[in-house]
Amino acid sequence: YGRVNVKTLLDGEVTAENIRKSRDFMKDAKVDDTAVVFVAGHGLHDTDRESTYYYVTHDADVNRLKETAADFDLLEDLFHGIAPRNRLLLIDTCESGEGGEGLADAPAAGSRGIRARTTRALSITMKKKREGKQREFLQKKDRYIYNDLKRRTGAIVFSSSRGNELSYESDAYRNGLFTKEIIEGLSGRADADGDGKVSSDELRAHVARSVPKLSGGRQ
């Protein structure tokens, strides 16, 4: 690439409104450019009929997710109406189903300083009563969720966890395990055929193989 332009939102900047405004950042992109959206933090599924996925923004209220958090449609909308044909969405968040467990309850993944992924300035302590089993479709969601996004917007989507899993991060890596392996893969480790290029299939295979090993099978 001749030039890489990056817009980053951190901590208090991560609000639904600022995500919405970020569409303007890509308005001048050209058709042969590549657009990448990377999301890291905590995700929740609401208790509504559709089990709507929300990215928990800095100012989110877990009792009012619809009004305060960023639903998947808002993330998807970043790709609508832009010129680039190559579009990639990377989501390194928990997909913790309907349990709504507080972060303090998130299980550790061993003695290597690995813990469940959280937001940087938000503590979620609300607990919801678990009634029966989680909806079956959440438990069976493919790890690379929202496959029909490619049909709607042309974007490829990689998500770090299934609908009933947590995503993990570690101080040792200064990253989420998923993000660490995305970086490793794009840096060359995913180049299975040695042609100097990393395809989406190669990246998928690398991440699907390495993250479970790194997390001890928890993610």
Tab-separated table of C-alpha atoms in Angstrom:
chain	number	residue	atom	x	y	z
A	1	TYR	CA	0.000	0.000	0.000
A	2	GLY	CA	1.220	3.466	-0.853
A	3	ARG	CA	-0.390	5.058	2.183
A	4	VAL	CA	-2.234	3.845	5.262
A	5	ASN	CA	-4.705	6.178	6.963
A	6	VAL	CA	-5.819	5.239	10.479
A	7	LYS	CA	-8.506	6.641	12.748
A	8	THR	CA	-8.506	5.304	16.314
A	9	LEU	CA	-11.080	5.742	19.070
A	10	LEU	CA	-9.935	4.918	22.602
A	11	ASP	CA	-11.600	4.828	26.019
A	12	GLY	CA	-13.959	7.801	26.408
A	13	GLU	CA	-13.928	8.433	22.659
A	14	VAL	CA	-15.675	5.104	22.057
A	15	THR	CA	-19.317	6.173	21.892
A	16	ALA	CA	-22.081	5.189	19.509
A	17	GLU	CA	-22.137	8.726	18.149
A	18	ASN	CA	-18.401	8.762	17.417
A	19	ILE	CA	-18.650	5.378	15.707
A	20	ARG	CA	-21.453	6.772	13.559
A	21	LYS	CA	-19.362	9.827	12.655
A	22	SER	CA	-16.429	7.612	11.645
A	23	ARG	CA	-18.118	6.931	8.313
A	24	ASP	CA	-16.845	10.322	7.199
A	25	PHE	CA	-13.273	9.071	7.593
A	26	MET	CA	-13.699	6.705	4.629
A	27	LYS	CA	-15.709	8.946	2.328
A	28	ASP	CA	-12.684	9.786	0.152
A	29	ALA	CA	-11.510	6.181	-0.216
A	30	LYS	CA	-11.206	4.860	-3.759
A	31	VAL	CA	-12.514	1.637	-5.284
A	32	ASP	CA	-9.117	-0.128	-5.206
A	33	ASP	CA	-8.418	0.833	-1.598
A	34	THR	CA	-8.931	-1.552	1.333
A	35	ALA	CA	-11.170	-0.650	4.280
A	36	VAL	CA	-10.612	-2.369	7.640
A	37	VAL	CA	-12.699	-1.852	10.788
A	38	PHE	CA	-11.301	-3.338	14.004
A	39	VAL	CA	-13.365	-3.487	17.208
A	40	ALA	CA	-12.026	-4.578	20.613
A	41	GLY	CA	-13.677	-4.617	24.013
A	42	HIS	CA	-16.770	-6.255	25.463
A	43	GLY	CA	-19.852	-7.457	23.614
A	44	LEU	CA	-23.242	-8.560	24.884
A	45	HIS	CA	-26.369	-10.137	23.471
A	46	ASP	CA	-29.562	-8.489	24.668
A	47	THR	CA	-32.510	-10.440	26.040
A	48	ASP	CA	-34.782	-9.375	23.173
A	49	ARG	CA	-36.238	-11.901	20.744
A	50	GLU	CA	-33.420	-11.462	18.253
A	51	SER	CA	-30.691	-11.603	20.931
A	52	THR	CA	-29.315	-8.400	19.410
A	53	TYR	CA	-25.538	-8.102	19.634
A	54	TYR	CA	-24.192	-4.879	21.165
A	55	TYR	CA	-20.655	-3.568	21.375
A	56	VAL	CA	-20.468	-2.029	24.844
A	57	THR	CA	-19.301	1.534	24.297
A	58	HIS	CA	-17.672	3.680	26.984
A	59	ASP	CA	-20.899	5.397	27.986
A	60	ALA	CA	-23.183	2.372	27.603
A	61	ASP	CA	-25.845	1.543	30.171
A	62	VAL	CA	-26.388	-2.230	30.329
A	63	ASN	CA	-29.998	-1.590	31.340
A	64	ARG	CA	-30.537	0.509	28.177
A	65	LEU	CA	-28.361	-1.179	25.548
A	66	LYS	CA	-30.619	-0.232	22.642
A	67	GLU	CA	-30.362	3.482	23.461
A	68	THR	CA	-26.729	3.675	24.579
A	69	ALA	CA	-24.582	0.893	23.070
A	70	ALA	CA	-23.528	0.178	19.466
A	71	ASP	CA	-25.502	-2.611	17.830
A	72	PHE	CA	-24.100	-4.634	14.956
A	73	ASP	CA	-26.050	-2.607	12.413
A	74	LEU	CA	-24.077	0.474	13.462
A	75	LEU	CA	-20.781	-1.327	12.859
A	76	GLU	CA	-22.060	-2.704	9.562
A	77	ASP	CA	-23.173	0.755	8.472
A	78	LEU	CA	-19.546	1.909	8.390
A	79	PHE	CA	-19.209	-0.060	5.138
A	80	HIS	CA	-22.365	1.190	3.457
A	81	GLY	CA	-21.892	3.616	0.604
A	82	ILE	CA	-18.082	3.535	0.544
A	83	ALA	CA	-16.072	2.885	-2.626
A	84	PRO	CA	-13.476	0.238	-1.619
A	85	ARG	CA	-14.254	-3.269	-2.862
A	86	ASN	CA	-12.013	-4.893	-0.258
A	87	ARG	CA	-13.595	-4.670	3.201
A	88	LEU	CA	-12.662	-6.464	6.405
A	89	LEU	CA	-14.356	-6.337	9.825
A	90	LEU	CA	-12.454	-7.778	12.810
A	91	ILE	CA	-14.343	-8.133	16.106
A	92	ASP	CA	-12.352	-9.023	19.235
A	93	THR	CA	-15.116	-8.955	21.827
A	94	CYS	CA	-16.861	-11.411	24.077
A	95	GLU	CA	-19.974	-12.984	22.581
A	96	SER	CA	-21.195	-13.927	26.018
A	97	GLY	CA	-24.725	-14.974	25.161
A	98	GLU	CA	-27.684	-14.175	27.353
A	99	GLY	CA	-26.073	-14.798	30.708
A	100	GLY	CA	-25.007	-11.190	31.189
A	101	GLU	CA	-22.317	-12.321	33.625
A	102	GLY	CA	-20.435	-9.562	35.378
A	103	LEU	CA	-16.818	-9.300	34.358
A	104	ALA	CA	-15.760	-10.289	37.850
A	105	ASP	CA	-17.306	-13.696	37.165
A	106	ALA	CA	-15.392	-14.284	33.939
A	107	PRO	CA	-13.246	-17.430	34.245
A	108	ALA	CA	-9.493	-17.200	34.018
A	109	ALA	CA	-7.725	-19.211	31.334
A	110	GLY	CA	-4.828	-20.478	33.414
A	111	SER	CA	-1.805	-19.021	35.134
A	112	ARG	CA	-0.388	-16.965	32.258
A	113	GLY	CA	-2.187	-13.747	33.108
A	114	ILE	CA	-4.936	-14.491	30.591
A	115	ARG	CA	-8.344	-13.087	31.484
A	116	ALA	CA	-11.654	-12.351	29.840
A	117	ARG	CA	-11.644	-9.322	27.549
A	118	THR	CA	-13.204	-6.156	28.965
A	119	THR	CA	-13.626	-2.536	28.033
A	120	ARG	CA	-10.989	-0.139	29.264
A	121	ALA	CA	-13.091	2.128	31.445
A	122	LEU	CA	-16.319	0.293	32.060
A	123	SER	CA	-17.192	-2.147	34.796
A	124	ILE	CA	-20.192	-4.373	34.161
A	125	THR	CA	-21.608	-5.779	37.344
A	126	MET	CA	-25.270	-6.334	36.469
A	127	LYS	CA	-26.386	-9.947	36.592
A	128	LYS	CA	-29.451	-11.315	34.857
A	129	LYS	CA	-31.284	-14.347	36.104
A	130	ARG	CA	-30.625	-17.265	33.812
A	131	GLU	CA	-33.878	-18.840	32.750
A	132	GLY	CA	-33.467	-22.174	31.028
A	133	LYS	CA	-30.851	-22.822	28.382
A	134	GLN	CA	-29.298	-20.160	26.232
A	135	ARG	CA	-31.013	-19.969	22.902
A	136	GLU	CA	-29.699	-22.817	20.863
A	137	PHE	CA	-28.737	-20.691	17.898
A	138	LEU	CA	-26.375	-18.652	20.093
A	139	GLN	CA	-24.579	-21.774	21.245
A	140	LYS	CA	-24.164	-23.013	17.686
A	141	LYS	CA	-23.142	-19.741	16.065
A	142	ASP	CA	-20.185	-20.116	13.779
A	143	ARG	CA	-17.010	-18.570	15.154
A	144	TYR	CA	-16.869	-16.309	12.115
A	145	ILE	CA	-20.295	-14.794	12.624
A	146	TYR	CA	-22.535	-12.642	10.467
A	147	ASN	CA	-21.565	-14.410	7.253
A	148	ASP	CA	-24.351	-12.694	5.327
A	149	LEU	CA	-22.614	-9.342	5.857
A	150	LYS	CA	-20.519	-10.213	2.810
A	151	ARG	CA	-23.711	-10.435	0.787
A	152	ARG	CA	-25.045	-7.132	2.111
A	153	THR	CA	-21.920	-4.974	2.127
A	154	GLY	CA	-19.158	-7.056	0.558
A	155	ALA	CA	-17.238	-7.244	3.848
A	156	ILE	CA	-15.509	-10.302	5.260
A	157	VAL	CA	-16.098	-10.679	9.015
A	158	PHE	CA	-13.893	-12.458	11.552
A	159	SER	CA	-15.192	-12.645	15.120
A	160	SER	CA	-13.132	-13.837	18.058
A	161	SER	CA	-15.685	-16.089	19.754
A	162	ARG	CA	-18.930	-17.987	19.523
A	163	GLY	CA	-22.242	-16.858	20.992
A	164	ASN	CA	-21.624	-18.602	24.312
A	165	GLU	CA	-17.899	-17.884	24.654
A	166	LEU	CA	-15.684	-15.241	26.181
A	167	SER	CA	-12.731	-13.647	24.425
A	168	TYR	CA	-9.454	-13.535	26.311
A	169	GLU	CA	-6.600	-11.073	26.574
A	170	SER	CA	-3.204	-11.168	28.268
A	171	ASP	CA	-0.735	-8.627	29.653
A	172	ALA	CA	2.033	-10.822	28.277
A	173	TYR	CA	0.834	-10.104	24.739
A	174	ARG	CA	-0.603	-6.638	25.405
A	175	ASN	CA	-3.552	-7.736	23.282
A	176	GLY	CA	-6.485	-10.052	22.969
A	177	LEU	CA	-5.493	-13.566	21.904
A	178	PHE	CA	-7.538	-13.210	18.713
A	179	THR	CA	-5.896	-9.876	17.871
A	180	LYS	CA	-2.429	-11.272	18.611
A	181	GLU	CA	-2.966	-14.105	16.150
A	182	ILE	CA	-4.515	-11.818	13.520
A	183	ILE	CA	-1.338	-9.707	13.681
A	184	GLU	CA	0.911	-12.781	13.631
A	185	GLY	CA	-1.035	-14.193	10.703
A	186	LEU	CA	-0.935	-11.002	8.644
A	187	SER	CA	2.786	-10.676	9.425
A	188	GLY	CA	3.394	-13.889	7.489
A	189	ARG	CA	2.671	-16.868	9.724
A	190	ALA	CA	-0.642	-17.497	7.959
A	191	ASP	CA	1.009	-17.670	4.518
A	192	ALA	CA	0.553	-21.434	4.196
A	193	ASP	CA	1.546	-21.733	0.530
A	194	GLY	CA	4.524	-19.378	0.808
A	195	ASP	CA	3.449	-17.092	-2.030
A	196	GLY	CA	4.085	-13.913	-0.050
A	197	LYS	CA	0.370	-13.171	0.338
A	198	VAL	CA	-2.110	-13.930	3.113
A	199	SER	CA	-5.580	-14.767	1.836
A	200	SER	CA	-8.701	-14.568	3.986
A	201	ASP	CA	-8.901	-18.376	3.946
A	202	GLU	CA	-5.305	-18.662	5.139
A	203	LEU	CA	-5.923	-16.106	7.883
A	204	ARG	CA	-9.075	-17.914	8.959
A	205	ALA	CA	-7.244	-21.243	9.161
A	206	HIS	CA	-4.352	-19.736	11.137
A	207	VAL	CA	-6.590	-18.022	13.696
A	208	ALA	CA	-8.906	-21.028	14.058
A	209	ARG	CA	-5.893	-23.224	14.764
A	210	SER	CA	-3.814	-20.948	17.000
A	211	VAL	CA	-6.350	-19.188	19.265
A	212	PRO	CA	-7.802	-22.398	20.802
A	213	LYS	CA	-4.254	-23.611	21.473
A	214	LEU	CA	-3.279	-20.298	23.088
A	215	SER	CA	-6.415	-20.169	25.245
A	216	GLY	CA	-6.300	-23.765	26.364
A	217	GLY	CA	-9.434	-24.555	24.360
A	218	ARG	CA	-11.569	-21.882	26.057
A	219	GLN	CA	-11.845	-19.654	22.979
